[in-house]
């Protein structure tokens, strides 16, 4: 797995009783790092002391003057400048961990910042130093420029890497850092303003002759004016936040009646995510592909394309799987896209990593400039895999003033890569985000931490600028399949409601698209999560979908292939029910080791009716409306059972051998077939009274050898159900929180009349708004929430008495 100092850091924190220096030999080191470093830790109170925002790891004060330090061997030019000594990462999660890994490789020390709920996060434990900067809401922590700058001064950090999201595209932040003598590892503020603003960037592109999607990009944000512009453009239209990205502050509007509610929701989401509520309105292209070009520029005027990525398959206006290069592009089209992207970067004197995004219309085969993201993208690893480069290292090189490491003609384009984003969300419930602890996490073993190196091409001064980007991917070179795992959480971590629900990214590379896709499917089969709903099963279906395999991608792919991607959930097979029952029986009455001779160790509990173990277990699908199935087991000898499944079509199995290989691994020989599967038990929260709702039952998460996950529930006994008295049941008109959420707006009061489909409550979870609508027409007779309140999953928020 990814090398980490988590164990060392955790044990040191647990044993620390006063401020002290940790001797160098006690620390674990990253195998990819050439340096060893010591940390200074606070007391135990400093871990819980995050609540008072004290630095979790103390460092000596540093003079505010910053300087470049240790020179590195010159490989690029005779005037190559040295790396920074220390950088601060103004972010969290997997991107913070990603930057830390490259910094360690280069011998650069790192400073993490964290909110109170992130005190024990992986990025905090991976960094050399970490400082609390405020409460959980990002507006009070990760978006607080003053606190981040203060940490820079306290820690002596010479530069700030913003990651993506939060302050990564905030021009004021870049300006304030410059005023403080701190380097912003990104473009100049002028470029952020020009290209970070979707409206201004479109004006720049239009002036340069690049076609743009028809729409309104003005500064007047009056709702009536925006409505009138939408009427002129013609529905459907797309409302989109001018600043930011990631699908936040974006709404597709199909009719005039939806416009103003969608506008208000998009503006609120944009304000919370990016600190700016301004939006633009554009014609919505109904069969587009999303193709983007990775560009890089230095302070010396050089700019290159690192080829394109296809990010067409999206849900909730956010990317879910990306690939590079884009399938089906001709060398001429690749050259045209790259040339226009590089021209865009040069037009604003861009510096660093940027992504120029285009909409490709599948109906007309024309492409349009969409926006430029002035930061490193979530999906940058697929570009690294086809070029063999480390883009974070390139960012650090450019930030100190060094030239780009390679010319355009030298940049490889080898094989094909995919990235699948693992999210805590429920795809069968409109991809609503989920939150909770990662009770169980088992991931495929990565083959690499960074992209496998690919030899650069020889420099050719005679190669024209157009010819240098007019390329087809090299699929003739032998490429061994490789896989990276970019993650910011480990087993036991809490996926909260305040931030994006992404758990990890699976990144694979192969000789061509088909071999890379095979590697992706295999990796997804080995990725197992329990504790929160995830999209892993959906990604497996997507990676095996025929249209996706053929490269027939578009942004409406999920809607178009919905029935294939979401097949009807089949009832669990008798074999699966038998195996689940065996797991319960062996868990509660394990087979004793024959190596122990005392009867106290070898004999199980005695029974009045004899020592033959018999039991009947009720099991049902994870669906409150499903009927339980009884499974009877009889032990014939240690580790051997006869089983009867009393389903609609009863089935019996005789002489079944079974044993628990581990607390979560069951090995069985059933019907002559030997299999080994993972089964993880999830107990209900103690606060949930027993009921027929499956979230109040013990659930068994069964992972087959092929990675298919089936969740089963063990109904509580009748006496517990009678005690519950239907606490969790409610009328048809009750609206419940689908996930832990913040109440943004309550649109009704007691006594109000509502119609079916009318918006009632607006919730926010993980920076995404969800509108709860009335499921029946009637009168509101109870409101059990208020604006600004945090509500738990399943809580009744509003009840509507249905019309008779």
Tab-separated table of N, CA, C and O in Angstrom, residues 571-583 617 619-621 629-631 633 643 645-647 653 712:
chain	number	residue	atom	x	y	z
A	571	UNK	N	-32.876	-11.415	-6.423
A	571	UNK	CA	-32.958	-12.011	-5.088
A	571	UNK	C	-31.718	-12.856	-4.842
A	571	UNK	O	-31.181	-13.477	-5.769
A	572	UNK	N	-31.229	-12.872	-3.602
A	572	UNK	CA	-30.035	-13.681	-3.321
A	572	UNK	C	-30.295	-15.153	-3.593
A	572	UNK	O	-31.374	-15.677	-3.292
A	573	UNK	N	-29.328	-15.807	-4.159
A	573	UNK	CA	-29.463	-17.218	-4.519
A	573	UNK	C	-29.462	-18.084	-3.259
A	573	UNK	O	-28.949	-17.679	-2.203
A	574	UNK	N	-30.012	-19.310	-3.346
A	574	UNK	CA	-29.947	-20.228	-2.193
A	574	UNK	C	-28.511	-20.488	-1.750
A	574	UNK	O	-28.236	-20.623	-0.555
A	575	UNK	N	-27.593	-20.563	-2.701
A	575	UNK	CA	-26.187	-20.785	-2.352
A	575	UNK	C	-25.652	-19.637	-1.492
A	575	UNK	O	-24.955	-19.870	-0.489
A	576	UNK	N	-25.983	-18.392	-1.881
A	576	UNK	CA	-25.511	-17.246	-1.124
A	576	UNK	C	-26.125	-17.220	0.279
A	576	UNK	O	-25.434	-16.927	1.270
A	577	UNK	N	-27.402	-17.527	0.386
A	577	UNK	CA	-28.059	-17.557	1.689
A	577	UNK	C	-27.448	-18.642	2.574
A	577	UNK	O	-27.253	-18.439	3.784
A	578	UNK	N	-27.132	-19.794	1.980
A	578	UNK	CA	-26.498	-20.870	2.740
A	578	UNK	C	-25.130	-20.439	3.256
A	578	UNK	O	-24.757	-20.707	4.410
A	579	UNK	N	-24.363	-19.749	2.417
A	579	UNK	CA	-23.031	-19.299	2.834
A	579	UNK	C	-23.125	-18.239	3.920
A	579	UNK	O	-22.307	-18.224	4.862
A	580	UNK	N	-24.110	-17.338	3.819
A	580	UNK	CA	-24.290	-16.331	4.860
A	580	UNK	C	-24.652	-16.986	6.190
A	580	UNK	O	-24.155	-16.601	7.260
A	581	UNK	N	-25.512	-17.993	6.141
A	581	UNK	CA	-25.892	-18.707	7.362
A	581	UNK	C	-24.689	-19.438	7.963
A	581	UNK	O	-24.513	-19.474	9.188
A	582	UNK	N	-23.857	-20.023	7.127
A	582	UNK	CA	-22.637	-20.681	7.605
A	582	UNK	C	-21.717	-19.683	8.301
A	582	UNK	O	-21.095	-19.995	9.325
A	583	UNK	N	-21.613	-18.486	7.764
A	583	UNK	CA	-20.769	-17.457	8.375
A	583	UNK	C	-21.245	-17.162	9.797
A	583	UNK	O	-20.444	-17.088	10.740
A	617	UNK	N	-31.762	-19.835	10.882
A	617	UNK	CA	-31.415	-18.412	10.808
A	617	UNK	C	-32.292	-17.757	9.753
A	617	UNK	O	-32.445	-18.293	8.645
A	619	UNK	N	-32.838	-14.720	7.151
A	619	UNK	CA	-32.020	-13.772	6.380
A	619	UNK	C	-32.897	-13.141	5.317
A	619	UNK	O	-33.730	-13.816	4.701
A	620	UNK	N	-32.715	-11.850	5.082
A	620	UNK	CA	-33.481	-11.180	4.040
A	620	UNK	C	-32.590	-10.227	3.256
A	620	UNK	O	-31.525	-9.815	3.736
A	621	UNK	N	-32.990	-9.853	2.038
A	621	UNK	CA	-32.249	-8.826	1.300
A	621	UNK	C	-32.289	-7.497	2.053
A	621	UNK	O	-33.092	-7.306	2.970
A	629	UNK	N	-36.034	-15.208	4.623
A	629	UNK	CA	-35.940	-16.613	4.246
A	629	UNK	C	-35.281	-17.377	5.388
A	629	UNK	O	-34.248	-16.956	5.914
A	630	UNK	N	-35.885	-18.501	5.768
A	630	UNK	CA	-35.316	-19.317	6.829
A	630	UNK	C	-34.278	-20.285	6.243
A	630	UNK	O	-34.514	-20.910	5.209
A	631	UNK	N	-33.148	-20.368	6.927
A	631	UNK	CA	-32.078	-21.296	6.526
A	631	UNK	C	-31.763	-22.178	7.732
A	631	UNK	O	-31.411	-21.680	8.804
A	633	UNK	N	-29.518	-25.201	9.500
A	633	UNK	CA	-28.215	-25.840	9.429
A	633	UNK	C	-28.144	-26.950	10.464
A	633	UNK	O	-28.664	-26.818	11.582
A	643	UNK	N	-27.604	-28.373	4.946
A	643	UNK	CA	-28.286	-27.071	4.949
A	643	UNK	C	-29.564	-27.168	4.135
A	643	UNK	O	-29.583	-27.742	3.040
A	645	UNK	N	-32.498	-24.504	2.627
A	645	UNK	CA	-32.917	-23.121	2.403
A	645	UNK	C	-34.407	-23.138	2.079
A	645	UNK	O	-34.823	-23.679	1.054
A	646	UNK	N	-35.226	-22.553	2.970
A	646	UNK	CA	-36.680	-22.608	2.822
A	646	UNK	C	-37.181	-21.384	2.047
A	646	UNK	O	-37.921	-20.555	2.570
A	647	UNK	N	-36.774	-21.277	0.818
A	647	UNK	CA	-37.178	-20.164	-0.036
A	647	UNK	C	-38.386	-20.569	-0.871
A	647	UNK	O	-38.950	-21.657	-0.678
A	653	UNK	N	-28.591	-28.688	0.692
A	653	UNK	CA	-27.185	-28.967	0.395
A	653	UNK	C	-26.683	-29.911	1.478
A	653	UNK	O	-26.874	-29.659	2.676
A	712	UNK	N	-27.092	-8.360	2.913
A	712	UNK	CA	-28.196	-9.084	3.508
A	712	UNK	C	-28.460	-8.539	4.905
A	712	UNK	O	-27.570	-7.930	5.519
